[in-house]
Coordinates of C-alpha atoms in Angstrom, one line a residue:
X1 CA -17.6 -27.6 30.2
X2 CA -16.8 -25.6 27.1
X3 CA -19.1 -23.3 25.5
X4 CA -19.2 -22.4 21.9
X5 CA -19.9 -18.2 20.6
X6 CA -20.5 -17.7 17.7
X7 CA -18.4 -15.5 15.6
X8 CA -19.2 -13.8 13.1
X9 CA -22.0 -14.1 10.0
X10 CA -20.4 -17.2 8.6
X11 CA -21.3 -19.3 11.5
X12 CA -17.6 -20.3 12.3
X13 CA -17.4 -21.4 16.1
X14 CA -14.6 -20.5 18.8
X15 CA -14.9 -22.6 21.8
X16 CA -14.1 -20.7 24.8
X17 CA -12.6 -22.4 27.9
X18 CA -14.4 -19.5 30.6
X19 CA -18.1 -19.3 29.8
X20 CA -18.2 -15.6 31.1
X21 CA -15.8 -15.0 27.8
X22 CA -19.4 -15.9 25.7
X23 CA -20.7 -12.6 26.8
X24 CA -17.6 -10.8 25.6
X25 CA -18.1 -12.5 22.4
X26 CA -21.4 -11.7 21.7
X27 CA -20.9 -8.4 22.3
X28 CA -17.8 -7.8 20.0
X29 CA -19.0 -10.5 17.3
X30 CA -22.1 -11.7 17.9
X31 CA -23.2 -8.6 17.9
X32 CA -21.1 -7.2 15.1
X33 CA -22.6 -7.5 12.3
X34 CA -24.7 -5.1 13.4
X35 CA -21.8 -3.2 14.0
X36 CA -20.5 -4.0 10.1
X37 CA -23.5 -3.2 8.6
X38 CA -24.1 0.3 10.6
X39 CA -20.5 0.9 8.7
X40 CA -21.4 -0.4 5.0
X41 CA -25.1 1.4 5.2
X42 CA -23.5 4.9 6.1
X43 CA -20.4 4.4 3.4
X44 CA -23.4 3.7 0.8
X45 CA -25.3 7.1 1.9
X46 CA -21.6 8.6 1.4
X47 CA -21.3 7.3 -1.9
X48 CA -24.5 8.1 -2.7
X49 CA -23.9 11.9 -1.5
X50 CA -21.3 12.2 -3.5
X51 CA -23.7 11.1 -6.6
X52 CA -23.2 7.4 -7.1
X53 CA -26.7 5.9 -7.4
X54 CA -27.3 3.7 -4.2
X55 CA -26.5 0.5 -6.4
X56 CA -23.6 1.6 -7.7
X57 CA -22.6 2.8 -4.5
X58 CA -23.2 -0.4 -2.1
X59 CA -21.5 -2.6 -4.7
X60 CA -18.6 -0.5 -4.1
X61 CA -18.8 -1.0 -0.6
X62 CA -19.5 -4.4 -0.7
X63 CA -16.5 -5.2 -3.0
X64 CA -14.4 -2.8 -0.6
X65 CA -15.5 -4.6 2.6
X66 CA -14.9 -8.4 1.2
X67 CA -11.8 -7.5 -0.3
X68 CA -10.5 -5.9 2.9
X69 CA -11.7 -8.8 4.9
X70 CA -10.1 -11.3 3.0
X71 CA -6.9 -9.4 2.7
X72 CA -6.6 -9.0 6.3
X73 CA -7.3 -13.2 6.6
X74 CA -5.0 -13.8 4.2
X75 CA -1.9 -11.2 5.4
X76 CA -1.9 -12.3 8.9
X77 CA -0.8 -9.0 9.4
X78 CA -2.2 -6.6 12.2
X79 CA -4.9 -4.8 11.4
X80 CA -3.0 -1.3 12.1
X81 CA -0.3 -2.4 10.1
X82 CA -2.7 -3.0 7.5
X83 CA -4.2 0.0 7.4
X84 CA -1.1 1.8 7.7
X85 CA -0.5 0.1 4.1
X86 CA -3.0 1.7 2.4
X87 CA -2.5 5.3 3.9
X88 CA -1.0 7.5 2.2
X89 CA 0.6 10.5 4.0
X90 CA -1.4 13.9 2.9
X91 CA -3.5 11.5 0.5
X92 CA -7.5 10.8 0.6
X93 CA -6.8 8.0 3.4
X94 CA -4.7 10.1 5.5
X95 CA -7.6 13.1 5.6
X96 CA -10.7 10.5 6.2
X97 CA -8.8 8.8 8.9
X98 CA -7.8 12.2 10.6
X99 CA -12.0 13.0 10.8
X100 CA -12.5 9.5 12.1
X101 CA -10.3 10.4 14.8
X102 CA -11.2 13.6 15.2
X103 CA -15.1 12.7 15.2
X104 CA -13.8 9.1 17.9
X105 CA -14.6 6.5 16.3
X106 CA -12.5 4.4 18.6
X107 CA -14.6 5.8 21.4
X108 CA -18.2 5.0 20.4
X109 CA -17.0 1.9 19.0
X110 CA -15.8 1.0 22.6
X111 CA -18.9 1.7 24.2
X112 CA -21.3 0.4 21.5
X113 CA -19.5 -3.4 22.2
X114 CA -19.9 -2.7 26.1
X115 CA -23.2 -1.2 26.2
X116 CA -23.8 -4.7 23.7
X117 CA -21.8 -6.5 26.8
X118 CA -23.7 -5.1 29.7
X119 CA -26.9 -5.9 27.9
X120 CA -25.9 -9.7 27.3
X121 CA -25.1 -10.3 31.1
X122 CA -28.7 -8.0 32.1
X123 CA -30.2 -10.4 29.5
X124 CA -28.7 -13.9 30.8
X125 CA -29.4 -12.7 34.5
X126 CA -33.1 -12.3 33.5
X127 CA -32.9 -15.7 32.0
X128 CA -31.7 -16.9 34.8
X129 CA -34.1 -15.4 37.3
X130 CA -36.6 -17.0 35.2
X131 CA -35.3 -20.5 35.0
X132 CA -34.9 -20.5 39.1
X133 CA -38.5 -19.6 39.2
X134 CA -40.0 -22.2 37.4
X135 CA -40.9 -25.3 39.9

């Protein structure tokens, strides 16, 4: 049988053929709006560092985040392709990418979405203890 995860905020569904992929997806999507909005709240207190007033500043961020989203939908680009679009060598990109890198933001990334993973599969083993319990 087929399950469906769900992917992202909008509700869309992906059915995957291997139910064990369900875990993977609620840890990368299921899970990522967390993830998303972790991303927009810190670029707000940014913006809001640099003297935007919080409003102004999550509009910004907002606008920045749809836009991007729906560029990358639309460009069927790759995402690194994308992003190497919009960076300038030795411009403002460049030097906030190089303390991304520098502070790994790959790396706690990757383990956010498999400490999310692990916790899915303790989670549906519980559940499943629980069922096989019941008379």
């Amino acid at each position: 049988e087929r399950a469906k995860a769900i992917l992202g905020a909008l509700g869309e569904e992906l059915m995957v053929d291997d139910e064990n992929l369900v875990d993977m997806a609620t840890a990368l999507s299921g899970t990522g709006p967390t993830y998303v909005f972790l991303l927009m709240e810190a670029l707000v207190d940014a913006g809001v560092h640099l003297g935007f007033s919080r409003r102004v500043a999550e509009e910004l961020v907002l606008r920045t985040v749809e836009g991007s989203a729906l560029f990358a939908r639309k460009s069927g680009r790759h995402l690194a392709e994308l992003r190497n679009m919009v960076t300038s060598p030795g411009g403002t990109s460049a030097a906030a990418i190089y303390q991304l890198e520098k502070g790994a933001l790959r790396t706690v990334l990757s383990k956010a979405v498999y400490a999310a993973y692990q916790r899915t599969r303790e989670l549906g083993a519980e559940a499943e203890r629980r069922t096989e319990e019941r008379p």
